[in-house]
Amino acid sequence: GLVEAEIRKFRATKQHNCIEEAQRWLRAAESLNPDSVGVRLAGGLLKETTSQYEKALEDYRRVQDLEPRNIDALLRIASVYDKLDMPDKAVEAYRKAIEMDPAYYEPYEDLGEFYYYRGQYPEAAEQFQKTIDRAPGMFDAYTNLAAALDDLGRDNEAERALLRSLQLRQTARALNSLGVIRAIQKRDTEAVRYYERAVAINPGSYVYLLNLGDSDRRVGRLRDAKIAYRKAMDLALAELKENPRRGYVRAFVAYFAARLGDTKRAEDEISQAVQLSPADNEVIRRAVLTYEALSQRDRAIQAISGAAAEVLRELDRQPDLADFRQDLRFQYLVTKAAKGG
């Protein structure tokens, strides 16, 4: 519907007027039939996008009352539980959606993303493969699988999945992911070319701009790196304004602040991000990278004190953490996690 379209546009562009338009379309729909399934789903999505998670749950549960077998409602309930850091309830909702229609690809895809952002890469890869099995023409599913394989250190398999994705469609996500692989391989000049192509397709992604800035910085293009970080910061702040309870976004703001020389803001933002989303893999990763950029090694070590083995393995491959990896405390945590301790 029109509400969902405006929210998708907001997520792509971070333009505040998209939220205002979504609110206007929702009011119009509510004036006609306020308790229909479509209106309740749209209202819940708008509330979820603006951090009104508890109110979003009310809308989604009402959809369940109206249509007990509505899979979209279950998937959105799972998404809200994830944002509220209630992982057990999120997984339960995802599993119910899968049981409702085992042949439908989307619950597997969403569950895979849930596992991925919590650093459970083997589980994520399994769900993404199940997505591909049910929808082999979905280019994004191959990109998702590649991300999980890459974080598991299976670079060759990840690259094959990305090339398959690009055969189906040239996307910014796949190009960005190929850039990540090249950066891990210490081939930043090649990585920059992939990132530039990704940004050309989607200039509204602060993640792509972050990666471009990082590779520019590592090859000595410091002015270009600052420009990329500043653009990325503006985009992340726009998203944070609409959704202030998302630790994921706040963690990126912290990292950009660190790279742009604003130590106080970086410290404040990353502290809040960890409080909001303590189990989010990307938040943990950004915390380590932010504290390392600020030369605060003790805090970087503290950020991974309870991290899963998969997260530690991924950090062990980060191009900017070569010195961090030599720290005996990090090596101890890696060894301990590998032994299941």
Tab-separated table of C-alpha atoms in Angstrom:
chain	number	residue	atom	x	y	z
A	1	GLY	CA	0.000	0.000	0.000
A	2	LEU	CA	0.902	3.683	-0.049
A	3	VAL	CA	1.982	3.724	3.605
A	4	GLU	CA	4.422	0.852	3.059
A	5	ALA	CA	5.737	2.522	-0.113
A	6	GLU	CA	6.564	5.727	1.765
A	7	ILE	CA	8.285	3.756	4.529
A	8	ARG	CA	10.384	1.882	1.957
A	9	LYS	CA	11.278	5.227	0.411
A	10	PHE	CA	12.253	6.585	3.828
A	11	ARG	CA	14.494	3.597	4.493
A	12	ALA	CA	16.220	4.159	1.158
A	13	THR	CA	16.560	7.954	1.341
A	14	LYS	CA	16.210	8.847	5.067
A	15	GLN	CA	14.015	11.795	4.033
A	16	HIS	CA	11.745	12.884	6.897
A	17	ASN	CA	8.930	13.931	4.569
A	18	CYS	CA	8.411	10.256	3.676
A	19	ILE	CA	7.299	9.577	7.258
A	20	GLU	CA	4.956	12.556	7.112
A	21	GLU	CA	3.474	11.261	3.853
A	22	ALA	CA	3.069	7.787	5.357
A	23	GLN	CA	1.212	9.303	8.307
A	24	ARG	CA	-1.054	11.219	5.939
A	25	TRP	CA	-1.900	8.114	3.904
A	26	LEU	CA	-2.526	6.125	7.086
A	27	ARG	CA	-4.974	8.726	8.393
A	28	ALA	CA	-6.825	8.587	5.081
A	29	ALA	CA	-7.036	4.784	5.234
A	30	GLU	CA	-8.159	4.832	8.866
A	31	SER	CA	-10.982	7.218	7.987
A	32	LEU	CA	-12.389	4.559	5.651
A	33	ASN	CA	-11.820	1.332	7.599
A	34	PRO	CA	-9.725	1.708	10.755
A	35	ASP	CA	-9.867	-1.943	11.810
A	36	SER	CA	-9.038	-3.703	8.555
A	37	VAL	CA	-6.048	-6.038	8.252
A	38	GLY	CA	-4.306	-3.785	5.740
A	39	VAL	CA	-4.708	-0.669	7.848
A	40	ARG	CA	-3.544	-2.410	11.016
A	41	LEU	CA	-0.460	-3.819	9.268
A	42	ALA	CA	0.368	-0.411	7.810
A	43	GLY	CA	-0.171	1.318	11.140
A	44	GLY	CA	2.007	-1.197	12.929
A	45	LEU	CA	4.808	-0.796	10.398
A	46	LEU	CA	4.731	2.989	10.739
A	47	LYS	CA	4.847	2.745	14.533
A	48	GLU	CA	7.671	0.199	14.343
A	49	THR	CA	9.639	2.490	12.026
A	50	THR	CA	9.303	5.365	14.505
A	51	SER	CA	10.309	3.270	17.563
A	52	GLN	CA	6.778	2.895	18.970
A	53	TYR	CA	7.346	-0.816	19.397
A	54	GLU	CA	4.719	-1.580	22.018
A	55	LYS	CA	2.017	0.175	19.996
A	56	ALA	CA	3.168	-1.652	16.870
A	57	LEU	CA	2.692	-4.958	18.690
A	58	GLU	CA	-0.898	-3.968	19.491
A	59	ASP	CA	-1.623	-3.466	15.792
A	60	TYR	CA	0.018	-6.727	14.751
A	61	ARG	CA	-1.792	-8.709	17.447
A	62	ARG	CA	-5.068	-7.220	16.287
A	63	VAL	CA	-4.276	-8.544	12.801
A	64	GLN	CA	-3.826	-11.982	14.357
A	65	ASP	CA	-7.279	-11.651	15.912
A	66	LEU	CA	-8.748	-10.770	12.522
A	67	GLU	CA	-6.691	-13.295	10.500
A	68	PRO	CA	-5.104	-15.984	12.699
A	69	ARG	CA	-3.069	-17.375	9.768
A	70	ASN	CA	-1.608	-14.058	8.621
A	71	ILE	CA	2.125	-14.729	8.207
A	72	ASP	CA	3.030	-11.062	7.745
A	73	ALA	CA	1.708	-10.294	11.224
A	74	LEU	CA	3.859	-13.046	12.748
A	75	LEU	CA	6.980	-11.874	10.927
A	76	ARG	CA	6.437	-8.298	12.033
A	77	ILE	CA	5.819	-9.390	15.620
A	78	ALA	CA	9.131	-11.244	15.462
A	79	SER	CA	10.832	-8.115	14.135
A	80	VAL	CA	9.517	-6.014	17.023
A	81	TYR	CA	10.611	-8.602	19.596
A	82	ASP	CA	14.067	-8.506	18.010
A	83	LYS	CA	14.205	-4.721	18.344
A	84	LEU	CA	13.061	-5.009	21.971
A	85	ASP	CA	15.936	-7.468	22.558
A	86	MET	CA	13.594	-10.370	23.287
A	87	PRO	CA	15.287	-13.018	21.112
A	88	ASP	CA	13.445	-16.080	22.430
A	89	LYS	CA	10.068	-14.562	21.605
A	90	ALA	CA	11.351	-13.452	18.200
A	91	VAL	CA	12.528	-16.961	17.283
A	92	GLU	CA	9.249	-18.424	18.503
A	93	ALA	CA	7.316	-16.116	16.175
A	94	TYR	CA	9.602	-16.896	13.225
A	95	ARG	CA	9.203	-20.644	13.831
A	96	LYS	CA	5.419	-20.313	13.961
A	97	ALA	CA	5.490	-18.513	10.608
A	98	ILE	CA	7.572	-21.335	9.106
A	99	GLU	CA	5.199	-23.977	10.486
A	100	MET	CA	2.258	-22.094	9.019
A	101	ASP	CA	3.647	-22.371	5.460
A	102	PRO	CA	6.909	-24.379	5.177
A	103	ALA	CA	7.150	-23.707	1.421
A	104	TYR	CA	7.112	-19.900	1.788
A	105	TYR	CA	10.607	-18.400	1.550
A	106	GLU	CA	10.247	-15.169	3.549
A	107	PRO	CA	10.194	-16.579	7.118
A	108	TYR	CA	13.497	-18.356	6.428
A	109	GLU	CA	15.003	-15.156	5.041
A	110	ASP	CA	13.887	-13.075	8.035
A	111	LEU	CA	15.063	-15.704	10.524
A	112	GLY	CA	18.418	-15.820	8.735
A	113	GLU	CA	18.794	-12.057	9.101
A	114	PHE	CA	17.886	-12.331	12.775
A	115	TYR	CA	20.620	-14.925	13.337
A	116	TYR	CA	23.117	-12.982	11.252
A	117	TYR	CA	22.843	-9.770	13.242
A	118	ARG	CA	23.261	-11.729	16.454
A	119	GLY	CA	26.498	-13.271	15.236
A	120	GLN	CA	25.051	-16.759	14.734
A	121	TYR	CA	26.525	-17.182	11.267
A	122	PRO	CA	26.142	-20.971	10.785
A	123	GLU	CA	22.443	-20.727	11.660
A	124	ALA	CA	22.086	-17.700	9.379
A	125	ALA	CA	23.735	-19.498	6.450
A	126	GLU	CA	21.399	-22.464	6.936
A	127	GLN	CA	18.302	-20.262	6.783
A	128	PHE	CA	19.554	-18.320	3.751
A	129	GLN	CA	20.209	-21.585	1.914
A	130	LYS	CA	16.658	-22.681	2.718
A	131	THR	CA	15.467	-19.370	1.266
A	132	ILE	CA	17.353	-20.079	-1.976
A	133	ASP	CA	15.980	-23.627	-2.104
A	134	ARG	CA	12.453	-22.188	-2.100
A	135	ALA	CA	13.124	-19.105	-4.246
A	136	PRO	CA	16.192	-19.740	-6.456
A	137	GLY	CA	15.633	-16.558	-8.452
A	138	MET	CA	15.949	-14.232	-5.449
A	139	PHE	CA	19.187	-12.317	-5.934
A	140	ASP	CA	19.155	-10.881	-2.402
A	141	ALA	CA	19.097	-14.373	-0.904
A	142	TYR	CA	22.474	-15.126	-2.505
A	143	THR	CA	23.855	-11.841	-1.165
A	144	ASN	CA	22.621	-12.723	2.324
A	145	LEU	CA	24.152	-16.182	2.102
A	146	ALA	CA	27.436	-14.656	0.961
A	147	ALA	CA	27.516	-12.342	3.994
A	148	ALA	CA	27.142	-15.267	6.392
A	149	LEU	CA	29.716	-17.378	4.528
A	150	ASP	CA	32.163	-14.477	4.474
A	151	ASP	CA	31.881	-14.003	8.228
A	152	LEU	CA	32.538	-17.724	8.615
A	153	GLY	CA	35.790	-17.258	6.680
A	154	ARG	CA	34.497	-19.155	3.634
A	155	ASP	CA	35.509	-16.433	1.182
A	156	ASN	CA	35.534	-18.534	-1.996
A	157	GLU	CA	31.986	-19.777	-1.403
A	158	ALA	CA	30.887	-16.256	-0.510
A	159	GLU	CA	32.334	-14.855	-3.723
A	160	ARG	CA	30.573	-17.515	-5.808
A	161	ALA	CA	27.263	-16.635	-4.152
A	162	LEU	CA	27.813	-12.934	-4.863
A	163	LEU	CA	28.664	-13.558	-8.502
A	164	ARG	CA	25.457	-15.584	-8.816
A	165	SER	CA	23.539	-12.706	-7.241
A	166	LEU	CA	25.055	-10.256	-9.731
A	167	GLN	CA	24.169	-12.573	-12.607
A	168	LEU	CA	20.546	-12.288	-11.536
A	169	ARG	CA	20.722	-8.515	-10.977
A	170	GLN	CA	23.377	-5.833	-10.487
A	171	THR	CA	22.730	-4.548	-6.972
A	172	ALA	CA	24.490	-2.204	-4.591
A	173	ARG	CA	24.398	-4.837	-1.834
A	174	ALA	CA	26.267	-7.447	-3.860
A	175	LEU	CA	28.845	-4.917	-5.088
A	176	ASN	CA	29.376	-3.689	-1.533
A	177	SER	CA	29.830	-7.263	-0.314
A	178	LEU	CA	32.458	-7.957	-2.970
A	179	GLY	CA	34.219	-4.821	-1.766
A	180	VAL	CA	34.186	-6.195	1.781
A	181	ILE	CA	35.848	-9.405	0.613
A	182	ARG	CA	38.556	-7.431	-1.213
A	183	ALA	CA	39.131	-5.263	1.867
A	184	ILE	CA	39.562	-8.336	4.067
A	185	GLN	CA	42.060	-9.606	1.481
A	186	LYS	CA	43.965	-6.299	1.932
A	187	ARG	CA	43.090	-5.235	-1.614
A	188	ASP	CA	41.601	-1.868	-0.703
A	189	THR	CA	42.221	-0.222	-4.070
A	190	GLU	CA	39.969	-2.842	-5.687
A	191	ALA	CA	37.526	-2.556	-2.791
A	192	VAL	CA	37.157	1.180	-3.416
A	193	ARG	CA	36.021	0.517	-6.985
A	194	TYR	CA	33.303	-1.874	-5.819
A	195	TYR	CA	32.172	0.516	-3.086
A	196	GLU	CA	32.030	3.441	-5.517
A	197	ARG	CA	29.779	1.406	-7.803
A	198	ALA	CA	27.563	0.484	-4.844
A	199	VAL	CA	27.274	4.134	-3.754
A	200	ALA	CA	26.489	5.188	-7.328
A	201	ILE	CA	23.502	2.810	-7.319
A	202	ASN	CA	22.412	3.669	-3.773
A	203	PRO	CA	23.859	6.941	-2.449
A	204	GLY	CA	21.541	6.772	0.573
A	205	SER	CA	23.318	3.926	2.382
A	206	TYR	CA	25.567	4.970	5.245
A	207	VAL	CA	26.964	1.417	5.377
A	208	TYR	CA	28.300	1.630	1.814
A	209	LEU	CA	29.719	5.090	2.497
A	210	LEU	CA	31.346	3.814	5.690
A	211	ASN	CA	33.066	1.012	3.792
A	212	LEU	CA	34.160	3.438	1.085
A	213	GLY	CA	35.537	5.806	3.718
A	214	ASP	CA	37.414	3.018	5.489
A	215	SER	CA	39.103	1.778	2.311
A	216	ASP	CA	39.861	5.336	1.176
A	217	ARG	CA	41.502	5.964	4.554
A	218	ARG	CA	43.597	2.800	4.394
A	219	VAL	CA	44.979	3.700	0.949
A	220	GLY	CA	45.801	7.239	2.090
A	221	ARG	CA	42.913	9.110	0.465
A	222	LEU	CA	42.142	10.916	3.707
A	223	ARG	CA	40.182	13.814	2.227
A	224	ASP	CA	37.905	11.425	0.323
A	225	ALA	CA	37.496	9.343	3.477
A	226	LYS	CA	36.344	12.373	5.494
A	227	ILE	CA	33.824	13.289	2.799
A	228	ALA	CA	32.399	9.752	2.843
A	229	TYR	CA	32.219	9.681	6.652
A	230	ARG	CA	30.464	13.066	6.764
A	231	LYS	CA	27.842	12.019	4.202
A	232	ALA	CA	27.331	8.761	6.083
A	233	MET	CA	26.947	10.596	9.393
A	234	ASP	CA	24.240	12.850	7.958
A	235	LEU	CA	22.296	9.836	6.661
A	236	ALA	CA	22.595	7.926	9.937
A	237	LEU	CA	21.497	10.949	11.969
A	238	ALA	CA	18.431	11.354	9.765
A	239	GLU	CA	17.459	7.740	10.423
A	240	LEU	CA	18.209	8.047	14.129
A	241	LYS	CA	15.916	11.061	14.363
A	242	GLU	CA	12.990	8.923	13.228
A	243	ASN	CA	13.981	5.814	15.194
A	244	PRO	CA	15.983	6.840	18.296
A	245	ARG	CA	15.658	3.458	20.023
A	246	ARG	CA	17.639	1.567	17.385
A	247	GLY	CA	21.012	0.726	18.871
A	248	TYR	CA	22.193	-0.469	15.458
A	249	VAL	CA	21.938	3.008	13.903
A	250	ARG	CA	23.327	4.740	16.978
A	251	ALA	CA	26.415	2.504	16.840
A	252	PHE	CA	27.168	3.751	13.332
A	253	VAL	CA	26.733	7.363	14.452
A	254	ALA	CA	29.299	6.656	17.172
A	255	TYR	CA	31.787	5.240	14.682
A	256	PHE	CA	31.399	8.173	12.290
A	257	ALA	CA	31.875	10.591	15.182
A	258	ALA	CA	35.106	8.810	16.112
A	259	ARG	CA	36.441	8.970	12.561
A	260	LEU	CA	35.481	12.651	12.307
A	261	GLY	CA	37.317	13.510	15.530
A	262	ASP	CA	34.349	14.016	17.889
A	263	THR	CA	35.489	11.852	20.803
A	264	LYS	CA	32.825	12.891	23.317
A	265	ARG	CA	29.948	12.191	20.970
A	266	ALA	CA	31.459	8.874	19.909
A	267	GLU	CA	31.719	7.762	23.547
A	268	ASP	CA	28.171	8.833	24.376
A	269	GLU	CA	26.586	7.278	21.292
A	270	ILE	CA	28.323	3.910	21.523
A	271	SER	CA	27.459	3.619	25.217
A	272	GLN	CA	23.780	4.171	24.412
A	273	ALA	CA	23.924	1.780	21.454
A	274	VAL	CA	25.259	-1.059	23.603
A	275	GLN	CA	22.580	-0.417	26.232
A	276	LEU	CA	19.824	-0.479	23.603
A	277	SER	CA	21.047	-3.536	21.659
A	278	PRO	CA	23.546	-5.517	23.750
A	279	ALA	CA	23.195	-8.723	21.706
A	280	ASP	CA	23.349	-7.170	18.232
A	281	ASN	CA	26.433	-8.430	16.422
A	282	GLU	CA	26.875	-5.221	14.440
A	283	VAL	CA	26.625	-3.098	17.581
A	284	ILE	CA	29.355	-5.193	19.222
A	285	ARG	CA	31.529	-4.901	16.126
A	286	ARG	CA	31.014	-1.131	15.893
A	287	ALA	CA	31.786	-0.764	19.600
A	288	VAL	CA	35.162	-2.451	19.149
A	289	LEU	CA	35.985	-0.431	16.028
A	290	THR	CA	34.839	2.819	17.645
A	291	TYR	CA	36.899	2.318	20.782
A	292	GLU	CA	39.927	1.295	18.725
A	293	ALA	CA	39.542	4.435	16.594
A	294	LEU	CA	39.518	6.397	19.873
A	295	SER	CA	42.608	4.492	21.133
A	296	GLN	CA	40.606	3.086	24.058
A	297	ARG	CA	41.774	-0.518	24.047
A	298	ASP	CA	40.412	-1.466	27.476
A	299	ARG	CA	36.898	-0.478	26.454
A	300	ALA	CA	37.256	-2.336	23.158
A	301	ILE	CA	38.145	-5.507	25.051
A	302	GLN	CA	35.274	-4.961	27.465
A	303	ALA	CA	32.846	-4.696	24.536
A	304	ILE	CA	33.540	-8.307	23.521
A	305	SER	CA	33.613	-9.850	26.988
A	306	GLY	CA	30.492	-11.895	26.265
A	307	ALA	CA	30.661	-12.111	22.468
A	308	ALA	CA	29.948	-15.352	20.629
A	309	ALA	CA	32.789	-17.294	19.020
A	310	GLU	CA	31.532	-16.377	15.541
A	311	VAL	CA	31.717	-12.654	16.343
A	312	LEU	CA	35.265	-13.012	17.634
A	313	ARG	CA	36.287	-14.893	14.492
A	314	GLU	CA	34.826	-12.133	12.343
A	315	LEU	CA	36.676	-9.453	14.319
A	316	ASP	CA	39.838	-11.482	13.814
A	317	ARG	CA	39.533	-10.686	10.086
A	318	GLN	CA	38.780	-6.963	10.330
A	319	PRO	CA	41.352	-4.910	8.355
A	320	ASP	CA	41.477	-2.157	11.008
A	321	LEU	CA	42.074	-4.522	13.928
A	322	ALA	CA	45.539	-5.901	13.141
A	323	ASP	CA	47.038	-4.468	16.341
A	324	PHE	CA	43.949	-5.320	18.398
A	325	ARG	CA	44.284	-8.973	17.370
A	326	GLN	CA	47.737	-9.102	18.960
A	327	ASP	CA	46.354	-8.142	22.363
A	328	LEU	CA	46.692	-11.136	24.682
A	329	ARG	CA	43.262	-10.458	26.171
A	330	PHE	CA	41.629	-10.771	22.759
A	331	GLN	CA	43.574	-13.938	22.008
A	332	TYR	CA	42.484	-15.376	25.347
A	333	LEU	CA	38.814	-14.691	24.576
A	334	VAL	CA	39.142	-16.277	21.123
A	335	THR	CA	40.744	-19.399	22.598
A	336	LYS	CA	38.184	-19.576	25.389
A	337	ALA	CA	35.265	-19.246	22.961
A	338	ALA	CA	36.733	-21.887	20.651
A	339	LYS	CA	36.805	-24.317	23.582
A	340	GLY	CA	33.200	-23.509	24.410
A	341	GLY	CA	34.114	-21.621	27.569
